[in-house]
Structure formats: C-alpha cells, structure tokens
XYZ file of N, CA and C in Angstrom:
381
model
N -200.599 -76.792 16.470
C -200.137 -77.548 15.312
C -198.607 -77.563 15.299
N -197.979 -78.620 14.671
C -196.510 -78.845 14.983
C -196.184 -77.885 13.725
N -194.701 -77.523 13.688
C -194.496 -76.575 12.660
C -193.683 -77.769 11.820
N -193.769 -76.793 10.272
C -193.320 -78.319 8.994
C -191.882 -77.681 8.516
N -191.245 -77.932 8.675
C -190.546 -77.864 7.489
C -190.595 -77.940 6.563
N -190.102 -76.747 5.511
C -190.254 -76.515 3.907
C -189.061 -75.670 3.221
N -189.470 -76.000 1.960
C -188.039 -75.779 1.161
C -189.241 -75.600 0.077
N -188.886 -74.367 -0.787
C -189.605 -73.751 -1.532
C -188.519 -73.655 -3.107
N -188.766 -73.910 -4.245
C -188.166 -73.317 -5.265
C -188.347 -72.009 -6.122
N -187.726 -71.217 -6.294
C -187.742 -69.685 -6.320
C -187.391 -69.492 -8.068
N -188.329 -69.254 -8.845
C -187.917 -68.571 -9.980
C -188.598 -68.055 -11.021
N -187.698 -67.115 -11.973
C -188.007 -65.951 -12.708
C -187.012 -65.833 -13.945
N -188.074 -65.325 -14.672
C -187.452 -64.899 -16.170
C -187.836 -63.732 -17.144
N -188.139 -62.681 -15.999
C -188.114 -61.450 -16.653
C -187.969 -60.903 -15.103
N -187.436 -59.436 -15.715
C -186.379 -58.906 -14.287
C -186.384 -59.543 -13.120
N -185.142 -60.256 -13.301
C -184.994 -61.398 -12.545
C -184.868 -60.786 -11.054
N -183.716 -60.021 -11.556
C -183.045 -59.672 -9.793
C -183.702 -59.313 -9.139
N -184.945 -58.238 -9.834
C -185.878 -57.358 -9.178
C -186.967 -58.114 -8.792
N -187.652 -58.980 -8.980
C -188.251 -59.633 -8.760
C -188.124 -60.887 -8.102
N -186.232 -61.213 -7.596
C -186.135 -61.834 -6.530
C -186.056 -61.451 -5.730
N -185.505 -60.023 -5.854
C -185.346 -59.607 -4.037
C -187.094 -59.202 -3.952
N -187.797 -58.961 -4.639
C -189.660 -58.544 -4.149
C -189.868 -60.401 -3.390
N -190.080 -61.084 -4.280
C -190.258 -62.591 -3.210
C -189.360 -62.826 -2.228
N -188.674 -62.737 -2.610
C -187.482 -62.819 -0.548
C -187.905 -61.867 0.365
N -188.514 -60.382 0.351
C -188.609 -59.834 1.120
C -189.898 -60.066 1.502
N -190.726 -60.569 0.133
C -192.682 -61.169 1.160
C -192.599 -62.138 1.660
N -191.677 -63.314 1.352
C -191.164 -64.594 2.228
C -190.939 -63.926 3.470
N -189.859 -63.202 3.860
C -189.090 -62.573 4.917
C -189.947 -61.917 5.800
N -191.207 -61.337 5.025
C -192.365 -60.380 6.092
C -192.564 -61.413 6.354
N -193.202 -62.203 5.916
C -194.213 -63.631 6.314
C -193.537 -64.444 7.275
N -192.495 -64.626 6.973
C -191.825 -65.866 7.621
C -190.500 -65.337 8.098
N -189.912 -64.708 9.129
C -189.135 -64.031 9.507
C -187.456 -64.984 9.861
N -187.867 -65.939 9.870
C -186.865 -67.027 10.199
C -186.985 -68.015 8.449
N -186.885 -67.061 7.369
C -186.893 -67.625 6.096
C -185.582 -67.250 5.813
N -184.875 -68.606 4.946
C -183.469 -68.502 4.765
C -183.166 -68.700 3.233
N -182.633 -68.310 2.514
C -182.414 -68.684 1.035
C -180.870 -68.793 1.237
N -180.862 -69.544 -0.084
C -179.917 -70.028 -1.299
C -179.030 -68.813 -1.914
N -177.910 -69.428 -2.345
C -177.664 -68.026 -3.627
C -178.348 -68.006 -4.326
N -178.560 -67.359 -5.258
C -179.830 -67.101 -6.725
C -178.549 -67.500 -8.147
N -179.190 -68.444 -8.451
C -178.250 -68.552 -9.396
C -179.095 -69.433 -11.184
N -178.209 -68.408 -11.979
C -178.990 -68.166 -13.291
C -178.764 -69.854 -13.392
N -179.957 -69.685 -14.534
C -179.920 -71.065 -15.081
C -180.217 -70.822 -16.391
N -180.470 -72.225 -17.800
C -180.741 -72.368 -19.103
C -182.406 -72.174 -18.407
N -183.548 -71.976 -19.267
C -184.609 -72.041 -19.658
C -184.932 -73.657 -19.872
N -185.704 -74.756 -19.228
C -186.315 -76.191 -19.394
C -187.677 -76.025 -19.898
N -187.665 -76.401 -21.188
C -188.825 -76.693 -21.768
C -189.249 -75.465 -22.401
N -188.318 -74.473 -22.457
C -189.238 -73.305 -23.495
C -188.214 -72.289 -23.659
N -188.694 -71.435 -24.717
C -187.681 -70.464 -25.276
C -187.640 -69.193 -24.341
N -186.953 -69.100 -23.658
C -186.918 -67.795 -22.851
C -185.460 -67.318 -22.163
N -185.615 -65.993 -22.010
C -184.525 -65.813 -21.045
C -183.898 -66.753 -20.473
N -182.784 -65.837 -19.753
C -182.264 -66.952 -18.710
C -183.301 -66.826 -17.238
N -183.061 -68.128 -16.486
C -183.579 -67.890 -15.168
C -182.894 -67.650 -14.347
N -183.518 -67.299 -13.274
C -182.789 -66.637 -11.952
C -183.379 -67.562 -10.653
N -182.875 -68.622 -10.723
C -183.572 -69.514 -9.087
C -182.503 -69.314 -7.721
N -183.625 -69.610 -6.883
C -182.923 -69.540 -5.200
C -183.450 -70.843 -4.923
N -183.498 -71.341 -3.710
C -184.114 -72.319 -2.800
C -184.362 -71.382 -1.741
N -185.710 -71.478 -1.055
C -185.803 -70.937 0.163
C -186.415 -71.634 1.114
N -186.180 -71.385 2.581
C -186.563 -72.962 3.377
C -186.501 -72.279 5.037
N -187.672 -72.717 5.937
C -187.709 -72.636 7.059
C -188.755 -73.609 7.804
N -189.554 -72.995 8.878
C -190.408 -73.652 9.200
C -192.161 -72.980 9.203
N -193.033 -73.681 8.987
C -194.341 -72.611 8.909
C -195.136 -73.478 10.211
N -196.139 -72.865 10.596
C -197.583 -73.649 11.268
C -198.482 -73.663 9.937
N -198.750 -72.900 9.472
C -199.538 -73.280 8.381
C -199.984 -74.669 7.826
N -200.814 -75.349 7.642
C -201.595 -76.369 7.118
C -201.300 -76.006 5.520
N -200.665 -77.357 4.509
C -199.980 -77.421 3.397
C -201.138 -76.277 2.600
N -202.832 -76.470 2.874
C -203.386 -75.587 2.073
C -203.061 -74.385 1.801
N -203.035 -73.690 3.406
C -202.930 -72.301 3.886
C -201.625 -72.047 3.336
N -200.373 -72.593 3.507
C -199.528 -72.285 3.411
C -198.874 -72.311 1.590
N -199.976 -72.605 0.951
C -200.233 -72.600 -0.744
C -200.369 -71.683 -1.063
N -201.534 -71.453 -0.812
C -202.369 -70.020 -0.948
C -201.933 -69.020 -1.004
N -200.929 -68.614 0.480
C -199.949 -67.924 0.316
C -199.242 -67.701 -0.509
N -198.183 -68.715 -0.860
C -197.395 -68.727 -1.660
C -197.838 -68.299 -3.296
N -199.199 -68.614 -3.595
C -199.518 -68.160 -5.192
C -199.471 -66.745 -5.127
N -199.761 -66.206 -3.841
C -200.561 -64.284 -4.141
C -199.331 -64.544 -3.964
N -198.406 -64.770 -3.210
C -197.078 -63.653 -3.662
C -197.045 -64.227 -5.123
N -196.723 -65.242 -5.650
C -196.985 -64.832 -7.041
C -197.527 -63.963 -7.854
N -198.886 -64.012 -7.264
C -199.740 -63.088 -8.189
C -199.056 -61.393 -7.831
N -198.436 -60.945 -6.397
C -198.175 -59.796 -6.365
C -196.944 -59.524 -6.749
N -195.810 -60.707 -7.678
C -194.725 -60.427 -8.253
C -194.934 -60.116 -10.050
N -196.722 -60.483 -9.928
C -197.379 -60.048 -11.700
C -197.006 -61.603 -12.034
N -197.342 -62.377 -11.917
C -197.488 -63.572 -12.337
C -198.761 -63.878 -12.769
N -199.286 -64.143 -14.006
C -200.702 -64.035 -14.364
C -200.325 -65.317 -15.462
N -201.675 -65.814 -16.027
C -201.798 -66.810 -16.966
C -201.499 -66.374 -18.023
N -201.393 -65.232 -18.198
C -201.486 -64.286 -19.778
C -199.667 -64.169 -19.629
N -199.468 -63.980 -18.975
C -197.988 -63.771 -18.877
C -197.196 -65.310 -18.938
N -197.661 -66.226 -18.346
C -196.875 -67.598 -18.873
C -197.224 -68.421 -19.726
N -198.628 -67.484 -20.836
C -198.612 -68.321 -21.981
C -197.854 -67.612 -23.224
N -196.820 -66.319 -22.651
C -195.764 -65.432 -23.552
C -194.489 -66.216 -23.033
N -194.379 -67.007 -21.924
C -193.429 -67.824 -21.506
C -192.458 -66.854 -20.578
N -193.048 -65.872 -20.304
C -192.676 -64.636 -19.058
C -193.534 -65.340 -17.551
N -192.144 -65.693 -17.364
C -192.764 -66.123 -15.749
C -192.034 -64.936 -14.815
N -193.046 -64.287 -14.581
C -193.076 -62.844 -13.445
C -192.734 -63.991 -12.031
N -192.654 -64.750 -11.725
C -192.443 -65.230 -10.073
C -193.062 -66.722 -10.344
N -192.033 -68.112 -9.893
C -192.813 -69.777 -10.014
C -191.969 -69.498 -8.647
N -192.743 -70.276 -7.786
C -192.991 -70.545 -6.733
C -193.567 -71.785 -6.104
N -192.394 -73.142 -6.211
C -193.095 -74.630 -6.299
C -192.407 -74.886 -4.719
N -193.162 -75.829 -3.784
C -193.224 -76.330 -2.643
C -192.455 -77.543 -3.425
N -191.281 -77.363 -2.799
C -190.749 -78.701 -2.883
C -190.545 -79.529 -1.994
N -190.892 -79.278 -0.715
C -190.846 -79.569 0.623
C -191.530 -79.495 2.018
N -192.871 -80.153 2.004
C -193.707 -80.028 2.729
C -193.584 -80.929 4.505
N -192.964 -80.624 5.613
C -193.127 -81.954 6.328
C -192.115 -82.516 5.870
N -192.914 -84.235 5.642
C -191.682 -85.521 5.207
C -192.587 -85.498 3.779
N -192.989 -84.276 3.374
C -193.840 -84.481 2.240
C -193.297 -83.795 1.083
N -192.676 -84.307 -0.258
C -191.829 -84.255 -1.215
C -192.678 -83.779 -2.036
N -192.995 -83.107 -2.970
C -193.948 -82.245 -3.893
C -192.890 -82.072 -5.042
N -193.639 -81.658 -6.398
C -192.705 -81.329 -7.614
C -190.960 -82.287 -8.039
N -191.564 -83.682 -7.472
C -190.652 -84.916 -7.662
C -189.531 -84.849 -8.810
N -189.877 -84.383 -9.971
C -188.536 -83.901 -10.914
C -188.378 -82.528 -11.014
N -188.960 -81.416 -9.851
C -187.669 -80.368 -9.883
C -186.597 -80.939 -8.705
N -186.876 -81.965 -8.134
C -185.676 -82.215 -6.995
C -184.558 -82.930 -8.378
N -184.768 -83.875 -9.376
C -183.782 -84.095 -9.688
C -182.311 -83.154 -11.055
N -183.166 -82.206 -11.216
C -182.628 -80.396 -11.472
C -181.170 -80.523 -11.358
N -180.181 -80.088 -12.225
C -179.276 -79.884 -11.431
C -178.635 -78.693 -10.397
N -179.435 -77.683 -10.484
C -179.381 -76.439 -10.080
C -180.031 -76.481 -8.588
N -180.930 -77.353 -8.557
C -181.918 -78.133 -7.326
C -180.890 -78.934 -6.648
N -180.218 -79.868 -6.788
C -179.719 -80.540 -6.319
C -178.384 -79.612 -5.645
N -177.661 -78.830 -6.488
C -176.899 -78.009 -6.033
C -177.012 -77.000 -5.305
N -178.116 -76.214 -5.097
C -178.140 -75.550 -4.275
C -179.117 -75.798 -2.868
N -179.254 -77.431 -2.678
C -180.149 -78.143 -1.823
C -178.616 -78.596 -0.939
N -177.725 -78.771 -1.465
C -176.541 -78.650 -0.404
C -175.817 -77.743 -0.325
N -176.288 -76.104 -0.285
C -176.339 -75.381 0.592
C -176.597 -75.176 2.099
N -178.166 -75.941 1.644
C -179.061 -76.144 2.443
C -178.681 -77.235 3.921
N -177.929 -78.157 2.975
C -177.604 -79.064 4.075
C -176.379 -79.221 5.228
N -175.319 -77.749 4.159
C -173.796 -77.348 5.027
C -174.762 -76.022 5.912
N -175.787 -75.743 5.946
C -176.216 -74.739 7.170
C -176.846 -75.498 8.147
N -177.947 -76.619 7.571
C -178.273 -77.294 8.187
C -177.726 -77.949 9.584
N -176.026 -78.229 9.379
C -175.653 -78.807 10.279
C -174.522 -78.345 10.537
C-alpha cells in the first residue's frame, strides 16, 4: 500500500501540557517519523472552558484511513477522553484528521486561525 500523508489536529483543555506531551509521545511510538507544530494556547470555540493547548502533527502512515482512525481515538481514549468528560466540556485529548492523502477531513478546522498558522509551519519544513 502507498503511504498517505497526514496532518492531524492536536487538542486539550484540561492539563494541557501534560497531556500533550502523553499524545506526542503515542504518536512518536506509533509513528516514529511524526513531526509536530509548536503547541500553542488558544480561546475555547463554541463553549465555556479553559484555555486550549493545540499542535498540528503530520507525517506519513500505510495505514488504510479506517485503521489509521481507530488508532487515533484509543490514544484518545488513553489520554481519558470519555463522553462523560466532553459533556463537562473537559476535553482530556481531540484528535481530528485533517489530512488524509489528497483527502481534506474537518473542512472548518482548516479555516481556524491557529490552523492556518501553524499549517505554515508545516509548509517552511516542508520545503
């Protein structure tokens, strides 16, 4: 299988820091050639909470978009990300595929401004 390129959006709003470096380092087991973003706080969209703490993270997988989902929720679930916890508006670990292939997913977190800014990071390493 050809490998895809992906770009992942990274974020949290309860112990942020601690719970970014836990997803960068299960990205990092998993995917050893996984590269992030700075982590940088943001306002709360759409609900009363903390501040957030997002990265962008981005490499290449073999994984099939399913497989490579799946994944991505248990590390959620092993950063304590539960339904009970994001209906208190405590997001323990979001973890959205924004970048599958030539395949674009979560269409208005790309237009973000925090997305957009730290997606040309992405593009001064890129080249």
């Amino acid at each position: 299988m050809d490998s895809k390129r992906v770009i992942l959006a990274l974020g949290t709003n309860v112990n942020q820091e601690r719970n970014m470096k836990q997803v960068m380092r299960l990205l990092a087991d998993t995917w050893p050639d996984m590269k992030f973003t700075t982590p940088k706080w943001t306002q709360p969209i759409g609900m009363a909470s903390d501040l957030f703490y997002n990265c962008l993270a981005y490499t290449k997988v073999e994984e099939t978009l399913e497989d490579f989902t799946e994944k991505v929720k248990n590390m959620e679930r092993i950063c304590g990300d539960t339904r009970a916890e994001r209906s208190l508006n405590r997001i323990q670990m979001d973890i959205d595929i924004l970048l599958y292939g030539d395949n674009k997913l979560h269409i208005d977190d790309w237009q973000r401004d925090y997305v957009q800014e730290l997606m040309k990071e992405i593009e001064v390493i890129k080249h």
